[in-house]
mmCIF file of C-alpha atoms in Angstrom:
data_model
loop_
_atom_site.group_PDB
_atom_site.id
_atom_site.type_symbol
_atom_site.label_atom_id
_atom_site.label_comp_id
_atom_site.label_asym_id
_atom_site.label_seq_id
_atom_site.Cartn_x
_atom_site.Cartn_y
_atom_site.Cartn_z
ATOM 1 C CA MET A 1 -9.924 5.327 24.874
ATOM 2 C CA GLY A 2 -8.105 8.111 23.423
ATOM 3 C CA THR A 3 -8.250 12.033 23.273
ATOM 4 C CA THR A 4 -9.102 14.076 20.263
ATOM 5 C CA VAL A 5 -6.973 17.205 20.558
ATOM 6 C CA LYS A 6 -8.100 20.348 18.751
ATOM 7 C CA THR A 7 -6.184 23.726 19.048
ATOM 8 C CA ILE A 8 -7.908 26.914 19.622
ATOM 9 C CA ARG A 9 -6.005 30.155 18.605
ATOM 10 C CA LYS A 10 -7.414 33.784 17.990
ATOM 11 C CA ASP A 11 -4.877 34.334 15.015
ATOM 12 C CA GLY A 12 -6.622 31.556 12.984
ATOM 13 C CA THR A 13 -3.667 29.281 12.698
ATOM 14 C CA GLY A 14 -5.297 26.714 14.921
ATOM 15 C CA ASP A 15 -8.380 24.171 14.398
ATOM 16 C CA TYR A 16 -10.656 26.847 15.884
ATOM 17 C CA THR A 17 -10.644 30.465 16.484
ATOM 18 C CA THR A 18 -13.405 30.612 19.257
ATOM 19 C CA LEU A 19 -13.976 28.444 22.325
ATOM 20 C CA GLN A 20 -17.601 27.984 21.218
ATOM 21 C CA SER A 21 -16.798 26.686 17.767
ATOM 22 C CA TRP A 22 -14.661 24.163 19.288
ATOM 23 C CA GLU A 23 -17.396 22.961 21.446
ATOM 24 C CA ASP A 24 -20.019 23.068 18.685
ATOM 25 C CA ALA A 25 -17.872 20.562 16.712
ATOM 26 C CA ALA A 26 -17.911 17.889 19.293
ATOM 27 C CA PRO A 27 -19.331 14.524 18.654
ATOM 28 C CA ALA A 28 -22.902 14.223 19.826
ATOM 29 C CA ASN A 29 -22.207 11.026 21.747
ATOM 30 C CA LEU A 30 -18.737 11.101 23.341
ATOM 31 C CA VAL A 31 -19.272 7.585 24.965
ATOM 32 C CA THR A 32 -19.817 5.726 21.639
ATOM 33 C CA ASP A 33 -17.047 8.052 20.024
ATOM 34 C CA GLY A 34 -14.766 6.634 22.603
ATOM 35 C CA ASN A 35 -12.677 9.649 23.097
ATOM 36 C CA ILE A 36 -12.209 12.709 25.191
ATOM 37 C CA TRP A 37 -12.910 15.925 23.248
ATOM 38 C CA GLN A 38 -10.135 18.222 24.160
ATOM 39 C CA GLY A 39 -9.577 21.809 23.275
ATOM 40 C CA GLN A 40 -6.187 23.192 23.695
ATOM 41 C CA CYS A 41 -5.601 27.022 23.728
ATOM 42 C CA THR A 42 -2.101 27.250 22.705
ATOM 43 C CA VAL A 43 -1.141 30.838 22.652
ATOM 44 C CA ALA A 44 -0.153 32.295 26.012
ATOM 45 C CA THR A 45 -1.157 35.838 25.127
ATOM 46 C CA ASP A 46 -4.660 35.029 23.935
ATOM 47 C CA GLU A 47 -7.462 36.622 25.925
ATOM 48 C CA PHE A 48 -10.790 35.573 24.613
ATOM 49 C CA THR A 49 -13.426 38.403 25.427
ATOM 50 C CA SER A 50 -17.144 38.636 24.928
ATOM 51 C CA ALA A 51 -20.011 40.822 25.823
ATOM 52 C CA SER A 52 -22.165 37.778 26.779
ATOM 53 C CA SER A 53 -21.735 34.071 27.535
ATOM 54 C CA ILE A 54 -18.513 33.034 25.825
ATOM 55 C CA LEU A 55 -18.816 29.264 26.101
ATOM 56 C CA THR A 56 -21.589 26.734 26.897
ATOM 57 C CA MET A 57 -20.673 23.014 26.941
ATOM 58 C CA SER A 58 -23.940 21.098 26.285
ATOM 59 C CA GLY A 59 -25.609 18.717 23.942
ATOM 60 C CA SER A 60 -23.200 15.650 24.025
ATOM 61 C CA THR A 61 -23.667 12.409 25.776
ATOM 62 C CA ALA A 62 -20.624 11.992 28.224
ATOM 63 C CA ASP A 63 -19.552 9.850 31.124
ATOM 64 C CA ALA A 64 -16.429 9.835 33.438
ATOM 65 C CA THR A 65 -14.090 8.594 30.953
ATOM 66 C CA HIS A 66 -15.505 10.326 27.781
ATOM 67 C CA TYR A 67 -16.068 14.159 28.153
ATOM 68 C CA LYS A 68 -15.298 17.599 26.884
ATOM 69 C CA GLU A 69 -12.153 19.162 28.456
ATOM 70 C CA LEU A 70 -10.991 22.810 27.878
ATOM 71 C CA THR A 71 -7.287 23.361 28.691
ATOM 72 C CA THR A 72 -4.023 24.912 27.603
ATOM 73 C CA GLY A 73 -1.325 23.585 25.289
ATOM 74 C CA THR A 74 2.349 23.329 26.447
ATOM 75 C CA GLY A 75 3.484 26.627 27.757
ATOM 76 C CA ALA A 76 0.264 28.410 27.331
ATOM 77 C CA SER A 77 -0.895 28.429 30.881
ATOM 78 C CA PHE A 78 -0.273 31.014 33.554
ATOM 79 C CA LYS A 79 1.200 28.092 35.534
ATOM 80 C CA ASP A 80 3.734 27.780 32.825
ATOM 81 C CA ASN A 81 4.947 31.193 32.915
ATOM 82 C CA VAL A 82 8.602 31.387 33.729
ATOM 83 C CA ASN A 83 7.931 33.669 36.730
ATOM 84 C CA VAL A 84 5.075 31.668 38.147
ATOM 85 C CA GLN A 85 6.651 31.592 41.590
ATOM 86 C CA THR A 86 6.971 35.266 41.800
ATOM 87 C CA ASN A 87 4.015 36.534 39.865
ATOM 88 C CA ALA A 88 1.233 37.866 41.797
ATOM 89 C CA LEU A 89 -1.546 35.345 42.105
ATOM 90 C CA ARG A 90 -4.398 36.886 40.441
ATOM 91 C CA TYR A 91 -6.051 37.347 36.907
ATOM 92 C CA ASN A 92 -3.352 38.787 34.478
ATOM 93 C CA ALA A 93 -3.906 38.045 30.911
ATOM 94 C CA SER A 94 -0.118 38.776 30.319
ATOM 95 C CA ASN A 95 0.742 35.532 32.042
ATOM 96 C CA GLY A 96 -1.279 32.992 30.227
ATOM 97 C CA VAL A 97 -4.523 32.084 28.461
ATOM 98 C CA ALA A 98 -7.392 34.098 29.829
ATOM 99 C CA ILE A 99 -11.143 34.386 29.425
ATOM 100 C CA ARG A 100 -12.958 37.713 30.084
ATOM 101 C CA VAL A 101 -16.677 38.684 29.992
ATOM 102 C CA THR A 102 -17.360 42.406 29.779
ATOM 103 C CA THR A 103 -21.057 42.592 30.451
ATOM 104 C CA GLY A 104 -23.521 40.772 32.624
ATOM 105 C CA ALA A 105 -26.167 39.320 30.396
ATOM 106 C CA THR A 106 -25.548 35.693 31.656
ATOM 107 C CA SER A 107 -22.915 33.380 33.360
ATOM 108 C CA GLY A 108 -19.661 33.658 31.245
ATOM 109 C CA ILE A 109 -18.926 29.935 31.245
ATOM 110 C CA ASN A 110 -21.674 27.342 31.442
ATOM 111 C CA LEU A 111 -20.725 23.692 31.818
ATOM 112 C CA SER A 112 -24.374 22.373 31.182
ATOM 113 C CA GLU A 113 -23.233 19.022 30.366
ATOM 114 C CA ASN A 114 -22.230 16.110 32.657
ATOM 115 C CA TYR A 115 -18.390 15.541 33.244
ATOM 116 C CA ALA A 116 -17.239 18.683 31.527
ATOM 117 C CA ARG A 117 -13.718 19.909 32.541
ATOM 118 C CA ILE A 118 -11.661 22.992 32.611
ATOM 119 C CA ASN A 119 -7.976 23.278 33.602
ATOM 120 C CA ASN A 120 -5.259 25.809 33.924
ATOM 121 C CA ILE A 121 -7.126 28.846 32.561
ATOM 122 C CA GLN A 122 -7.788 32.330 33.983
ATOM 123 C CA PHE A 123 -11.437 33.755 33.997
ATOM 124 C CA LYS A 124 -12.761 37.206 34.719
ATOM 125 C CA THR A 125 -15.969 39.019 34.605
ATOM 126 C CA ASP A 126 -15.742 42.913 34.789
ATOM 127 C CA TYR A 127 -19.402 44.193 34.421
ATOM 128 C CA VAL A 128 -20.122 45.846 37.794
ATOM 129 C CA ALA A 129 -23.972 45.753 37.451
ATOM 130 C CA SER A 130 -24.116 41.877 36.883
ATOM 131 C CA TYR A 131 -26.378 39.583 38.772
ATOM 132 C CA TYR A 132 -24.765 36.566 37.034
ATOM 133 C CA THR A 133 -21.979 34.205 37.674
ATOM 134 C CA CYS A 134 -18.546 34.131 36.143
ATOM 135 C CA MET A 135 -18.878 30.404 35.712
ATOM 136 C CA SER A 136 -21.627 27.971 36.292
ATOM 137 C CA LEU A 137 -21.095 24.269 36.857
ATOM 138 C CA PRO A 138 -24.629 22.865 37.494
ATOM 139 C CA ASN A 139 -23.976 19.176 36.304
ATOM 140 C CA THR A 140 -22.806 15.824 37.606
ATOM 141 C CA GLY A 141 -19.074 15.284 37.411
ATOM 142 C CA CYS A 142 -17.989 18.618 36.154
ATOM 143 C CA ILE A 143 -14.445 19.457 37.386
ATOM 144 C CA ILE A 144 -12.574 22.634 37.244
ATOM 145 C CA LYS A 145 -8.886 22.523 38.389
ATOM 146 C CA SER A 146 -5.951 24.907 38.781
ATOM 147 C CA CYS A 147 -7.904 28.040 37.595
ATOM 148 C CA ILE A 148 -8.045 31.691 38.505
ATOM 149 C CA ILE A 149 -11.656 33.029 38.695
ATOM 150 C CA GLU A 150 -12.373 36.629 39.559
ATOM 151 C CA SER A 151 -15.566 38.590 39.408
ATOM 152 C CA LEU A 152 -16.250 42.411 39.610
ATOM 153 C CA GLY A 153 -20.070 42.268 39.177
ATOM 154 C CA SER A 154 -22.000 39.394 41.017
ATOM 155 C CA HIS A 155 -24.094 40.813 43.881
ATOM 156 C CA GLY A 156 -27.585 39.320 43.819
ATOM 157 C CA ALA A 157 -29.123 36.618 46.182
ATOM 158 C CA LEU A 158 -27.501 33.322 45.886
ATOM 159 C CA VAL A 159 -25.303 34.562 43.069
ATOM 160 C CA GLY A 160 -21.531 34.528 43.292
ATOM 161 C CA THR A 161 -18.233 34.255 41.416
ATOM 162 C CA LEU A 162 -18.634 30.427 40.964
ATOM 163 C CA LYS A 163 -21.930 28.513 40.909
ATOM 164 C CA LEU A 164 -21.058 25.010 41.991
ATOM 165 C CA THR A 165 -23.824 22.385 42.074
ATOM 166 C CA GLY A 166 -24.847 18.859 40.828
ATOM 167 C CA GLY A 167 -21.933 17.219 42.138
ATOM 168 C CA ALA A 168 -19.235 19.468 40.558
ATOM 169 C CA THR A 169 -15.750 19.756 41.973
ATOM 170 C CA ALA A 170 -13.368 22.575 42.145
ATOM 171 C CA ILE A 171 -9.650 21.776 42.875
ATOM 172 C CA ASN A 172 -6.540 24.080 43.267
ATOM 173 C CA CYS A 173 -8.673 27.168 42.306
ATOM 174 C CA LEU A 174 -8.292 30.880 43.266
ATOM 175 C CA ILE A 175 -11.730 32.383 43.392
ATOM 176 C CA ILE A 176 -12.075 35.948 44.193
ATOM 177 C CA MET A 177 -15.095 38.221 44.627
ATOM 178 C CA ARG A 178 -14.169 41.944 44.126
ATOM 179 C CA ARG A 179 -17.545 43.510 44.481
ATOM 180 C CA SER A 180 -18.712 45.233 47.477
ATOM 181 C CA ALA A 181 -21.785 43.875 49.453
ATOM 182 C CA ALA A 182 -21.983 40.788 47.267
ATOM 183 C CA ASP A 183 -24.117 37.853 48.532
ATOM 184 C CA SER A 184 -21.753 34.910 48.191
ATOM 185 C CA ILE A 185 -18.550 34.029 46.508
ATOM 186 C CA ILE A 186 -19.744 30.375 45.876
ATOM 187 C CA THR A 187 -23.332 29.246 45.363
ATOM 188 C CA GLY A 188 -24.676 25.735 45.120
ATOM 189 C CA ASN A 189 -28.196 24.078 45.381
ATOM 190 C CA ASN A 190 -29.866 20.668 45.048
ATOM 191 C CA GLN A 191 -26.827 18.290 44.711
ATOM 192 C CA ALA A 192 -23.444 17.714 46.279
ATOM 193 C CA GLY A 193 -20.457 20.066 45.625
ATOM 194 C CA THR A 194 -16.856 19.548 46.542
ATOM 195 C CA LEU A 195 -14.169 22.221 47.128
ATOM 196 C CA LEU A 196 -10.638 20.809 47.478
ATOM 197 C CA ASN A 197 -7.539 23.138 48.167
ATOM 198 C CA CYS A 198 -9.037 26.217 46.953
ATOM 199 C CA THR A 199 -8.502 29.859 48.074
ATOM 200 C CA ILE A 200 -11.942 31.696 48.221
ATOM 201 C CA VAL A 201 -11.554 35.337 49.062
ATOM 202 C CA CYS A 202 -12.822 38.978 48.999
ATOM 203 C CA PRO A 203 -10.250 41.499 49.227
ATOM 204 C CA SER A 204 -9.615 42.928 52.591
ATOM 205 C CA ASP A 205 -10.293 46.534 51.628
ATOM 206 C CA ILE A 206 -13.608 45.996 49.928
ATOM 207 C CA ALA A 207 -15.889 48.597 51.430
ATOM 208 C CA VAL A 208 -18.789 46.107 52.512
ATOM 209 C CA LYS A 209 -17.842 42.524 52.878
ATOM 210 C CA THR A 210 -19.315 39.674 50.958
ATOM 211 C CA THR A 211 -21.864 37.975 53.096
ATOM 212 C CA ASN A 212 -20.903 34.456 52.668
ATOM 213 C CA GLY A 213 -18.173 32.385 51.480
ATOM 214 C CA ILE A 214 -20.299 29.532 50.410
ATOM 215 C CA SER A 215 -24.103 29.364 50.144
ATOM 216 C CA SER A 216 -25.770 26.171 49.409
ATOM 217 C CA ASN A 217 -29.195 24.625 50.122
ATOM 218 C CA TYR A 218 -30.859 21.061 49.772
ATOM 219 C CA SER A 219 -27.370 19.231 49.396
ATOM 220 C CA THR A 220 -24.150 17.991 50.895
ATOM 221 C CA GLN A 221 -21.202 20.374 50.747
ATOM 222 C CA LEU A 222 -17.615 18.924 51.158
ATOM 223 C CA THR A 223 -14.887 21.487 51.654
ATOM 224 C CA ARG A 224 -11.390 20.430 52.531
ATOM 225 C CA ASN A 225 -8.086 22.264 52.718
ATOM 226 C CA CYS A 226 -9.755 25.648 51.717
ATOM 227 C CA ALA A 227 -8.827 29.165 52.831
ATOM 228 C CA ILE A 228 -11.969 31.343 52.980
ATOM 229 C CA PHE A 229 -11.271 34.974 53.961
ATOM 230 C CA GLY A 230 -12.912 38.348 53.648
ATOM 231 C CA CYS A 231 -16.483 37.266 54.270
ATOM 232 C CA THR A 232 -18.873 37.921 57.083
ATOM 233 C CA ASN A 233 -19.936 34.169 57.315
ATOM 234 C CA VAL A 234 -18.089 31.156 56.117
ATOM 235 C CA LYS A 235 -21.327 29.442 55.003
ATOM 236 C CA ALA A 236 -25.098 29.874 54.614
ATOM 237 C CA GLY A 237 -28.078 27.729 53.594
ATOM 238 C CA SER A 238 -29.637 24.357 54.555
ATOM 239 C CA SER A 239 -27.036 22.097 53.131
ATOM 240 C CA THR A 240 -25.218 19.632 55.197
ATOM 241 C CA TYR A 241 -21.583 20.980 55.465
ATOM 242 C CA THR A 242 -18.545 19.138 56.179
ATOM 243 C CA PHE A 243 -15.263 21.217 56.583
ATOM 244 C CA THR A 244 -11.885 19.525 57.081
ATOM 245 C CA THR A 245 -8.692 21.651 57.802
ATOM 246 C CA CYS A 246 -9.990 25.026 56.395
ATOM 247 C CA TYR A 247 -8.706 28.410 57.572
ATOM 248 C CA THR A 248 -10.812 31.645 57.791
ATOM 249 C CA ASP A 249 -10.908 35.005 59.298
ATOM 250 C CA VAL A 250 -14.543 34.575 60.498
ATOM 251 C CA ALA A 251 -14.594 34.787 64.373
ATOM 252 C CA ALA A 252 -16.964 31.986 64.929
ATOM 253 C CA PRO A 253 -16.661 29.469 61.886
ATOM 254 C CA PRO A 254 -18.293 26.135 61.706
ATOM 255 C CA ALA A 255 -16.500 22.968 62.946
ATOM 256 C CA GLY A 256 -13.482 22.113 60.823
ATOM 257 C CA CYS A 257 -12.518 25.738 60.231
ATOM 258 C CA THR A 258 -9.702 27.647 62.218
ATOM 259 C CA THR A 259 -9.804 31.298 62.710
ATOM 260 C CA VAL A 260 -6.710 33.158 61.836
ATOM 261 C CA THR A 261 -5.676 36.754 60.879
ATOM 262 C CA TYR A 262 -6.507 37.417 57.284
ATOM 263 C CA THR A 263 -3.371 39.665 56.490
ATOM 264 C CA ASN A 264 -1.008 37.223 57.829
ATOM 265 C CA GLN A 265 -1.651 34.561 55.189
ATOM 266 C CA PHE A 266 -1.133 36.158 51.854
ATOM 267 C CA GLN A 267 1.372 38.453 50.024
ATOM 268 C CA ASP A 268 -1.197 41.148 49.634
ATOM 269 C CA THR A 269 -4.897 41.153 50.200
ATOM 270 C CA THR A 270 -5.857 44.627 49.235
ATOM 271 C CA ASP A 271 -7.795 44.742 45.768
ATOM 272 C CA ALA A 272 -5.714 46.820 43.613
ATOM 273 C CA THR A 273 -2.414 45.005 44.408
ATOM 274 C CA ARG A 274 -3.907 41.610 45.325
ATOM 275 C CA ASP A 275 -1.598 38.485 45.503
ATOM 276 C CA PHE A 276 -2.864 35.493 46.990
ATOM 277 C CA ARG A 277 0.291 33.498 47.219
ATOM 278 C CA LEU A 278 0.833 32.382 50.830
ATOM 279 C CA LYS A 279 3.714 34.008 52.679
ATOM 280 C CA THR A 280 6.369 33.210 55.250
ATOM 281 C CA GLY A 281 4.770 32.492 58.631
ATOM 282 C CA ALA A 282 1.247 32.025 57.299
ATOM 283 C CA ASP A 283 -0.975 29.770 59.529
ATOM 284 C CA CYS A 284 -1.958 27.989 56.333
ATOM 285 C CA LEU A 285 1.333 26.506 55.998
ATOM 286 C CA ASP A 286 1.628 22.850 56.695
ATOM 287 C CA ALA A 287 -1.893 22.755 58.153
ATOM 288 C CA GLY A 288 -3.816 20.719 55.440
ATOM 289 C CA THR A 289 -4.932 17.000 55.107
ATOM 290 C CA THR A 290 -2.999 14.918 52.607
ATOM 291 C CA ASP A 291 -5.053 14.387 49.373
ATOM 292 C CA SER A 292 -2.656 12.854 46.783
ATOM 293 C CA ALA A 293 -5.509 11.554 44.827
ATOM 294 C CA ASN A 294 -7.008 15.023 43.931
ATOM 295 C CA ALA A 295 -4.381 17.592 44.831
ATOM 296 C CA ALA A 296 -0.867 16.181 44.553
ATOM 297 C CA THR A 297 0.297 19.555 42.984
ATOM 298 C CA ASP A 298 -0.942 23.107 43.521
ATOM 299 C CA ILE A 299 -2.326 25.651 41.218
ATOM 300 C CA ALA A 300 1.254 26.453 39.882
ATOM 301 C CA GLY A 301 2.044 22.842 39.414
ATOM 302 C CA THR A 302 4.272 22.704 42.659
ATOM 303 C CA ALA A 303 4.404 19.191 44.194
ATOM 304 C CA ARG A 304 2.670 18.761 47.606
ATOM 305 C CA PRO A 305 3.824 18.799 50.221
ATOM 306 C CA GLN A 306 6.819 21.081 50.325
ATOM 307 C CA GLY A 307 6.938 21.162 53.962
ATOM 308 C CA SER A 308 5.701 18.640 56.791
ATOM 309 C CA ALA A 309 2.101 18.668 55.281
ATOM 310 C CA TYR A 310 -0.136 20.180 52.665
ATOM 311 C CA ASP A 311 -0.708 23.913 52.671
ATOM 312 C CA VAL A 312 -4.195 25.079 52.987
ATOM 313 C CA GLY A 313 -5.562 26.755 49.855
ATOM 314 C CA CYS A 314 -4.491 26.647 46.184
ATOM 315 C CA TRP A 315 -0.808 27.829 46.729
ATOM 316 C CA GLU A 316 1.815 25.472 48.131
ATOM 317 C CA TYR A 317 4.610 27.604 49.521
ATOM 318 C CA VAL A 318 8.161 27.227 48.314
ATOM 319 C CA VAL A 319 11.076 28.438 50.456
ATOM 320 C CA PRO A 320 12.546 31.330 48.393
ATOM 321 C CA GLY A 321 15.910 30.248 46.957
ATOM 322 C CA TYR A 322 15.147 26.540 47.176
ATOM 323 C CA PRO A 323 14.082 24.296 44.224
ATOM 324 C CA ARG A 324 10.598 22.824 44.530
ATOM 325 C CA HIS A 325 10.381 19.319 45.631
ATOM 326 C CA GLY A 326 9.383 17.300 42.612
ATOM 327 C CA ASP A 327 11.431 19.303 40.084
ATOM 328 C CA MET A 328 13.809 17.375 38.033
ATOM 329 C CA ASN A 329 16.664 19.819 39.161
ATOM 330 C CA PHE A 330 15.941 19.142 42.757
ATOM 331 C CA MET A 331 16.206 15.465 42.245
ATOM 332 C CA GLY A 332 19.366 15.810 40.199
ATOM 333 C CA ILE A 333 18.053 14.797 37.014
#
């Protein structure tokens, strides 16, 4: 098995200039082709924009070792930014490759194919009248990892910033609903969904709180090491939920969730200046469950744990002025 790498650059100097043209060129059967079809966005300042859906992954036969993967090239992700430890943790196209959808005609990103993956990219939808999701992952084995996902527009029933169903998994992601009176940040139906070390929030000064952090029906929902803040309820729907070492500001959360004060956890919880890096003294520090198989590093590439245990959420706190455990400099190399 190998990886077929294709570059995506808006300036025309790569293999493709758009995300969809890269996807459309993929083999019809990735299993018999024997490779991963990987698209690398290689320019850190590229912000791919569209007035409608900007990428749909579909039409190819895939499995757990042969799939489509959209990611970034060396140095092009927000996590590669030289100031990643001090940059505010939120969507900022100046910090790395970004994708933004400007209207609400459909979900901005659709992973409508089994096992598709997206890593290390920022996403935003900024159309305030949208009833659609920023990203939809409705298929078996889809994985999104180390991404920033923001929505200004979703506010319909069972519609949120991220639609997570069909056995899809989100790892180390920051997922923000920035719309007043939204129904849910994350929605899911029909099959199992998994959330691992994610930060799932609505800013603390939004006029009317988002009703639910997660809404799911007819399925099993696993949520571990997640920070869920700014919602009226942690969960809704008929799914069988399992929460493990999760933290929230909801007063009466489900089993596996601990109630703490929202503003004590993050650098800045207000919408205009939001920054969802953990801060000194946060209850989420050293409170998580070890998961080296899925989340050995955080959204910024920091090795876990930096303290006595994993931090809850997508960000692993590093003591200011100290090198990160796992860095070559720390190890004297």
